[in-house]
Coordinates of C-alpha atoms in Angstrom, one line a residue:
M1 CA -2.0 12.0 -14.2
D2 CA -5.1 10.3 -12.7
E3 CA -4.6 7.3 -15.0
L4 CA -1.0 6.8 -14.0
V5 CA -2.1 6.9 -10.3
K6 CA -4.9 4.4 -11.0
T7 CA -2.4 2.1 -12.9
W8 CA 0.0 2.2 -9.9
L9 CA -2.9 1.4 -7.5
E10 CA -3.9 -1.6 -9.7
E11 CA -0.4 -2.9 -9.8
Y12 CA 0.0 -2.6 -6.0
Q13 CA -3.4 -4.3 -5.4
K14 CA -2.3 -7.1 -7.7
A15 CA 0.9 -7.5 -5.8
I16 CA -0.9 -7.6 -2.4
R17 CA -3.4 -10.2 -3.8
S18 CA -0.5 -12.3 -5.0
G19 CA 1.0 -12.4 -1.5
V20 CA 4.4 -12.0 -3.1
T21 CA 6.0 -9.0 -1.5
E22 CA 8.8 -9.0 -4.0
D23 CA 6.3 -8.1 -6.7
A24 CA 5.6 -4.8 -4.9
L25 CA 9.2 -3.7 -4.3
P26 CA 9.6 -2.1 -7.8
L27 CA 6.5 0.1 -7.1
F28 CA 8.4 1.8 -4.2
A29 CA 11.5 4.0 -4.2
E30 CA 14.3 2.5 -2.1
N31 CA 14.3 5.6 0.1
S32 CA 10.6 5.7 0.8
T33 CA 9.2 6.7 4.2
L34 CA 6.7 3.9 5.1
F35 CA 4.2 3.8 8.0
G36 CA 2.2 0.7 8.8
T37 CA 0.3 -1.1 11.5
R38 CA 3.2 -3.4 12.5
V39 CA 6.1 -1.1 11.8
N40 CA 6.0 2.4 13.3
W41 CA 8.0 3.8 10.4
S42 CA 10.8 2.7 8.1
K43 CA 13.1 4.1 5.4
Y44 CA 14.4 0.6 4.6
L45 CA 12.1 -1.1 2.1
P46 CA 13.3 -4.7 2.4
E47 CA 13.0 -4.6 6.2
Y48 CA 9.5 -3.0 6.0
A49 CA 8.4 -5.7 3.5
K50 CA 9.7 -8.4 5.9
K51 CA 8.1 -7.0 9.0
Q52 CA 4.9 -5.3 7.6
W53 CA 3.9 -6.9 4.3
D54 CA 5.0 -10.5 4.8
P55 CA 2.9 -11.3 8.0
I56 CA -0.1 -9.4 6.8
W57 CA -0.2 -10.5 3.2
S58 CA 0.3 -14.1 4.1
T59 CA -3.0 -14.1 6.1
S60 CA -4.9 -11.7 3.8
K61 CA -7.3 -12.5 0.9
D62 CA -9.5 -10.5 -1.4
F63 CA -7.6 -7.3 -0.9
E64 CA -9.2 -4.4 -2.8
F65 CA -8.8 -0.6 -3.0
T66 CA -12.5 0.2 -2.8
E67 CA -12.6 3.9 -3.4
I68 CA -10.3 6.7 -4.5
L69 CA -11.0 9.7 -2.2
N70 CA -8.5 12.1 -3.8
I71 CA -5.8 12.4 -6.4
S72 CA -3.8 15.6 -6.4
D73 CA -1.2 16.3 -9.1
F74 CA 1.9 18.2 -8.2
G75 CA 3.8 18.2 -11.5
G76 CA 6.2 15.2 -11.3
S77 CA 4.5 13.8 -8.2
A78 CA 1.0 13.0 -7.0
Y79 CA -0.8 12.3 -3.7
C80 CA -3.7 9.9 -3.4
A81 CA -6.0 8.8 -0.6
V82 CA -7.9 5.6 -0.9
L83 CA -10.1 3.2 1.1
W84 CA -9.4 -0.5 1.2
K85 CA -10.9 -3.8 2.4
N86 CA -9.7 -7.4 2.8
T87 CA -10.4 -10.6 4.7
T88 CA -7.7 -11.8 7.1
K89 CA -7.2 -14.7 9.5
I90 CA -7.3 -13.8 13.2
D91 CA -7.2 -16.7 15.6
G92 CA -8.1 -19.0 12.8
E93 CA -11.2 -17.1 11.8
D94 CA -11.9 -15.0 8.7
V95 CA -12.3 -11.3 9.7
A96 CA -13.4 -8.5 7.4
R97 CA -11.1 -5.5 7.7
F98 CA -11.6 -2.0 6.3
G99 CA -9.1 0.8 6.2
R100 CA -7.5 3.8 4.5
A101 CA -4.2 4.5 2.9
T102 CA -2.3 7.5 1.6
F103 CA 0.5 7.5 -1.0
V104 CA 2.9 10.1 -2.3
L105 CA 4.0 9.0 -5.7
E106 CA 6.8 10.4 -7.8
I107 CA 7.5 9.9 -11.5
R108 CA 10.7 8.0 -12.2
D109 CA 11.5 6.5 -15.6
D110 CA 8.0 7.3 -17.0
S111 CA 6.1 5.5 -14.2
F112 CA 5.2 6.2 -10.6
V113 CA 7.0 4.9 -7.5
A114 CA 5.8 5.5 -4.0
I115 CA 8.0 7.7 -1.9
H116 CA 5.6 7.5 1.1
S117 CA 2.8 5.3 2.2
H118 CA 0.6 5.1 5.2
F119 CA -1.9 2.3 5.9
S120 CA -4.3 2.1 8.8
E121 CA -7.5 0.3 9.7
S122 CA -10.6 2.5 9.9
P123 CA -11.6 3.4 13.4
K124 CA -14.3 1.1 14.8

């Protein structure tokens, strides 16, 4: 199960680095509950991608999941908590950002899709 979670994280990291939000859509269930820094919450993935992913991914570079804090297996689903970092443009300047994310993943068609995600920056 850990390897399936790690594979999902690698694919999501690759999509974020590409800056192409459409690449990440297949990694999420259509009825996911999504929390972000720009969108309070959403159950509509295309809208979330437009309002959360597009503006952040377009100014982000070098995104990386830096540490897996926990992976818990619940049969056909899993929970994981990770740390991340990236560099983003703020007022024309490159700024290093650090944060954490949690995902609830569910097996569908022999691979994981996220049914919940929550990203936030680490407290300063």
